Structure formats: C-alpha cells, structure tokens
PDB file of C-alpha atoms in Angstrom:
ATOM      1  CA  MET A   1      -0.778   9.712  -1.552  1.00  0.00           C
ATOM      2  CA  VAL A   2       1.862  10.092  -4.337  1.00  0.00           C
ATOM      3  CA  ILE A   3       4.854  13.415  -3.605  1.00  0.00           C
ATOM      4  CA  ALA A   4       6.614  13.838  -6.619  1.00  0.00           C
ATOM      5  CA  VAL A   5       9.623  16.617  -6.376  1.00  0.00           C
ATOM      6  CA  THR A   6      11.702  17.497  -8.460  1.00  0.00           C
ATOM      7  CA  TYR A   7      14.903  16.038  -7.874  1.00  0.00           C
ATOM      8  CA  ASP A   8      18.582  17.032  -8.379  1.00  0.00           C
ATOM      9  CA  LYS A   9      20.083  13.757  -8.033  1.00  0.00           C
ATOM     10  CA  GLU A  10      24.027  14.953  -7.121  1.00  0.00           C
ATOM     11  CA  THR A  11      22.893  17.773  -4.311  1.00  0.00           C
ATOM     12  CA  GLY A  12      18.829  16.005  -3.047  1.00  0.00           C
ATOM     13  CA  ASN A  13      17.694  19.489  -3.649  1.00  0.00           C
ATOM     14  CA  VAL A  14      14.613  20.262  -5.123  1.00  0.00           C
ATOM     15  CA  GLY A  15      15.239  20.194  -9.178  1.00  0.00           C
ATOM     16  CA  GLN A  16      15.335  23.765 -11.105  1.00  0.00           C
ATOM     17  CA  HIS A  17      12.202  23.225 -13.283  1.00  0.00           C
ATOM     18  CA  PHE A  18       9.422  21.019 -13.770  1.00  0.00           C
ATOM     19  CA  GLY A  19       9.279  20.707 -17.433  1.00  0.00           C
ATOM     20  CA  HIS A  20      12.701  20.027 -17.682  1.00  0.00           C
ATOM     21  CA  ALA A  21      13.143  17.449 -14.505  1.00  0.00           C
ATOM     22  CA  GLU A  22      15.491  14.784 -15.635  1.00  0.00           C
ATOM     23  CA  TYR A  23      14.302  13.452 -11.932  1.00  0.00           C
ATOM     24  CA  PHE A  24      11.646  13.113  -9.792  1.00  0.00           C
ATOM     25  CA  LYS A  25      11.407  11.446  -6.403  1.00  0.00           C
ATOM     26  CA  LEU A  26       8.473  10.054  -5.522  1.00  0.00           C
ATOM     27  CA  TYR A  27       7.663   9.532  -1.842  1.00  0.00           C
ATOM     28  CA  GLU A  28       4.495   7.268  -0.785  1.00  0.00           C
ATOM     29  CA  VAL A  29       3.109   9.106   2.367  1.00  0.00           C
ATOM     30  CA  GLU A  30       0.670   8.172   4.378  1.00  0.00           C
ATOM     31  CA  ASP A  31      -0.399   9.443   8.202  1.00  0.00           C
ATOM     32  CA  GLY A  32       1.922  11.601   7.945  1.00  0.00           C
ATOM     33  CA  ARG A  33       5.057   9.133   7.990  1.00  0.00           C
ATOM     34  CA  ILE A  34       6.752   8.873   4.348  1.00  0.00           C
ATOM     35  CA  LEU A  35       6.920   4.618   3.781  1.00  0.00           C
ATOM     36  CA  ASP A  36       8.479   4.900   0.645  1.00  0.00           C
ATOM     37  CA  SER A  37      10.289   6.900  -1.441  1.00  0.00           C
ATOM     38  CA  ALA A  38      11.514   5.782  -5.397  1.00  0.00           C
ATOM     39  CA  VAL A  39      13.914   8.092  -8.278  1.00  0.00           C
ATOM     40  CA  VAL A  40      11.854   7.984 -11.325  1.00  0.00           C
ATOM     41  CA  GLN A  41      12.824   9.551 -14.514  1.00  0.00           C
ATOM     42  CA  PRO A  42      10.540  11.031 -16.894  1.00  0.00           C
ATOM     43  CA  PHE A  43       9.041   9.721 -19.765  1.00  0.00           C
ATOM     44  CA  GLY A  44      10.432  12.610 -21.736  1.00  0.00           C
ATOM     45  CA  GLN A  45      10.828  16.529 -22.163  1.00  0.00           C
ATOM     46  CA  GLY A  46       8.259  19.145 -21.651  1.00  0.00           C
ATOM     47  CA  HIS A  47       5.715  19.161 -19.611  1.00  0.00           C
ATOM     48  CA  ASN A  48       3.169  16.981 -21.678  1.00  0.00           C
ATOM     49  CA  ALA A  49       5.495  14.620 -20.930  1.00  0.00           C
ATOM     50  CA  VAL A  50       6.032  15.219 -17.545  1.00  0.00           C
ATOM     51  CA  VAL A  51       2.514  15.774 -16.684  1.00  0.00           C
ATOM     52  CA  ALA A  52       1.519  12.041 -18.392  1.00  0.00           C
ATOM     53  CA  THR A  53       4.257  10.436 -15.886  1.00  0.00           C
ATOM     54  CA  MET A  54       2.974  11.878 -12.883  1.00  0.00           C
ATOM     55  CA  MET A  55      -0.553  11.245 -13.974  1.00  0.00           C
ATOM     56  CA  ASP A  56       1.169   6.943 -14.113  1.00  0.00           C
ATOM     57  CA  TYR A  57       2.469   7.412 -10.979  1.00  0.00           C
ATOM     58  CA  SER A  58      -0.659   8.726  -9.187  1.00  0.00           C
ATOM     59  CA  VAL A  59       1.027  11.583  -7.553  1.00  0.00           C
ATOM     60  CA  ALA A  60      -1.221  14.032  -6.108  1.00  0.00           C
ATOM     61  CA  LEU A  61       1.406  16.942  -5.720  1.00  0.00           C
ATOM     62  CA  VAL A  62       4.531  18.111  -6.917  1.00  0.00           C
ATOM     63  CA  ILE A  63       6.856  20.418  -5.039  1.00  0.00           C
ATOM     64  CA  CYS A  64       9.400  22.482  -7.538  1.00  0.00           C
ATOM     65  CA  GLN A  65      11.172  25.751  -8.132  1.00  0.00           C
ATOM     66  CA  GLY A  66       9.871  26.641 -11.412  1.00  0.00           C
ATOM     67  CA  ILE A  67       7.043  26.227 -13.138  1.00  0.00           C
ATOM     68  CA  GLY A  68       5.078  27.833 -16.135  1.00  0.00           C
ATOM     69  CA  ASP A  69       1.365  28.118 -17.270  1.00  0.00           C
ATOM     70  CA  GLY A  70       1.578  24.801 -19.721  1.00  0.00           C
ATOM     71  CA  ALA A  71       2.788  22.329 -17.095  1.00  0.00           C
ATOM     72  CA  MET A  72       0.396  24.320 -14.461  1.00  0.00           C
ATOM     73  CA  GLU A  73      -2.544  24.220 -16.498  1.00  0.00           C
ATOM     74  CA  GLY A  74      -1.827  20.295 -17.507  1.00  0.00           C
ATOM     75  CA  LEU A  75      -1.608  19.321 -14.015  1.00  0.00           C
ATOM     76  CA  GLN A  76      -4.566  21.243 -12.984  1.00  0.00           C
ATOM     77  CA  GLN A  77      -6.230  19.203 -15.658  1.00  0.00           C
ATOM     78  CA  ALA A  78      -5.072  15.700 -14.235  1.00  0.00           C
ATOM     79  CA  GLY A  79      -6.565  16.834 -10.243  1.00  0.00           C
ATOM     80  CA  ILE A  80      -2.595  17.154  -9.231  1.00  0.00           C
ATOM     81  CA  SER A  81      -1.856  20.286  -6.790  1.00  0.00           C
ATOM     82  CA  VAL A  82       1.079  21.883  -6.973  1.00  0.00           C
ATOM     83  CA  CYS A  83       4.197  23.551  -4.211  1.00  0.00           C
ATOM     84  CA  PRO A  84       6.195  25.612  -6.669  1.00  0.00           C
ATOM     85  CA  ASN A  85       9.306  28.010  -5.261  1.00  0.00           C
ATOM     86  CA  VAL A  86      10.333  25.670  -2.943  1.00  0.00           C
ATOM     87  CA  GLU A  87      14.195  24.866  -2.344  1.00  0.00           C
ATOM     88  CA  GLY A  88      16.831  22.940  -0.086  1.00  0.00           C
ATOM     89  CA  LEU A  89      16.604  19.156   0.357  1.00  0.00           C
ATOM     90  CA  ALA A  90      13.854  17.410  -1.381  1.00  0.00           C
ATOM     91  CA  ASP A  91      13.676  15.066   1.919  1.00  0.00           C
ATOM     92  CA  ASP A  92      13.058  17.968   4.157  1.00  0.00           C
ATOM     93  CA  ALA A  93      10.804  20.139   1.411  1.00  0.00           C
ATOM     94  CA  VAL A  94       8.356  16.598   1.852  1.00  0.00           C
ATOM     95  CA  ALA A  95       8.370  16.864   5.946  1.00  0.00           C
ATOM     96  CA  ALA A  96       7.481  20.777   5.613  1.00  0.00           C
ATOM     97  CA  PHE A  97       4.330  20.015   3.694  1.00  0.00           C
ATOM     98  CA  MET A  98       3.535  17.487   6.121  1.00  0.00           C
ATOM     99  CA  GLN A  99       4.294  20.110   8.791  1.00  0.00           C
ATOM    100  CA  GLY A 100       1.552  22.429   6.970  1.00  0.00           C
ATOM    101  CA  ASN A 101       4.714  24.379   6.399  1.00  0.00           C
ATOM    102  CA  LEU A 102       4.411  24.367   2.377  1.00  0.00           C
ATOM    103  CA  GLN A 103       1.230  26.504   0.263  1.00  0.00           C
ATOM    104  CA  ILE A 104      -0.596  24.912  -2.550  1.00  0.00           C
ATOM    105  CA  SER A 105      -0.671  27.493  -5.518  1.00  0.00           C
ATOM    106  CA  ALA A 106      -2.216  27.290  -8.782  1.00  0.00           C
ATOM    107  CA  ALA A 107      -0.283  29.998 -10.253  1.00  0.00           C
ATOM    108  CA  ALA A 108       2.831  29.194 -12.429  1.00  0.00           C
ATOM    109  CA  ASN A 109       6.114  31.807 -11.877  1.00  0.00           C
ATOM    110  CA  CYS A 110       8.311  31.689 -14.683  1.00  0.00           C
ATOM    111  CA  ASP A 111       6.939  34.494 -16.831  1.00  0.00           C
ATOM    112  CA  CYS A 112       8.988  33.399 -19.812  1.00  0.00           C
ATOM    113  CA  ASP A 113       8.522  33.449 -23.188  1.00  0.00           C
ATOM    114  CA  HIS A 114       9.060  30.230 -24.750  1.00  0.00           C
ATOM    115  CA  SER A 115       7.710  30.888 -28.605  1.00  0.00           C
ATOM    116  CA  ALA A 116      10.950  32.547 -29.599  1.00  0.00           C
ATOM    117  CA  GLY A 117      12.886  29.294 -27.673  1.00  0.00           C
ATOM    118  CA  SER A 118      13.847  31.278 -25.143  1.00  0.00           C
ATOM    119  CA  CYS A 119      14.888  30.467 -21.435  1.00  0.00           C
ATOM    120  CA  CYS A 120      14.945  32.246 -18.125  1.00  0.00           C
ATOM    121  CA  GLY A 121      18.994  31.490 -17.654  1.00  0.00           C
ATOM    122  CA  ASP A 122      19.501  31.994 -21.553  1.00  0.00           C
ATOM    123  CA  THR A 123      21.606  35.423 -21.318  1.00  0.00           C
ATOM    124  CA  ALA A 124      20.913  35.955 -25.329  1.00  0.00           C
ATOM    125  CA  GLY A 125      17.432  35.801 -25.247  1.00  0.00           C
ATOM    126  CA  GLY A 126      16.195  35.104 -21.446  1.00  0.00           C
ATOM    127  CA  CYS A 127      12.973  36.986 -19.641  1.00  0.00           C
ATOM    128  CA  GLY A 128      15.840  37.775 -16.788  1.00  0.00           C
ATOM    129  CA  SER A 129      12.809  36.845 -13.798  1.00  0.00           C
ATOM    130  CA  GLY A 130      15.063  34.369 -12.323  1.00  0.00           C
ATOM    131  CA  CYS A 131      13.427  31.230 -12.139  1.00  0.00           C
ATOM    132  CA  GLY A 132      16.435  29.504 -12.665  1.00  0.00           C
ATOM    133  CA  GLY A 133      16.070  28.030 -16.352  1.00  0.00           C
ATOM    134  CA  CYS A 134      12.914  26.572 -18.691  1.00  0.00           C
ATOM    135  CA  CYS A 135      10.428  25.867 -16.575  1.00  0.00           C
ATOM    136  CA  HIS A 136       7.633  24.726 -17.907  1.00  0.00           C
TER     137      HIS A 136
END
C-alpha cells in the first residue's frame, strides 16, 4: 500500500493544503511496517494535477490537513481514501494510521468560496474557516 502525506520539507510536518502541496512524502507500507519512503513533487498545482500525481504513484491513502470538495471528489473517483485534519510530523501520522488512530473521511474540511479567487488565508477575501489556506 502506498500512503501519500502532504509534506513540509522544512519541518517534516504534514503540509497544510492538498491541492497546493509543494511536496508529498510517499510511504510504501506492508504488514504494519514502512518499507520505503520518498519525497516527490506533484505534476502541477490544483486538485486535478495533484490527483493525477497520486494516481501515477498508485497511492491508496492521502493524509493531509486541509482538502476541498473538488480534491475530495477527484480522489474518491480515483479510489483513493483520505484522512484529513491531521497535524504534526508526517512520519507520526503514518504510524498513527497503521495503529488505527486516524479516521478515513469522505468529507472535505475547507468551505472556501474559490470562485472569486479568495483563499482561507487571504485576509482580503478569505472564508475565515481556519483551514490554513487554499486547500482545494
């Protein structure tokens, strides 16, 4: 099984937004153990490009902080499960999932109105939901 975690290379933490993730840390997991890991960049920005990246790497599960409706729908159509609302170190998040301590969800956790180009973190037009930025 391949698990992808939105990744902050500077801190090793789970990155804030799925659709605008600069990096993902991919984990190959088998029998409750991490066999290998690698940091990769998505094929582009936005949920369509990032979902395509997940499909190309045969990802079965995404762990992230924020994710919008479009990204969630794209992952579901690709048969990829999602554990949103996760913070802390990426390695710890994968360990928590393998221990049964993370919940798979079908609900997006970003309710931003991106039609006007605003983002959660955009003080001029953000939604104020606290999801940490454009997470679509």
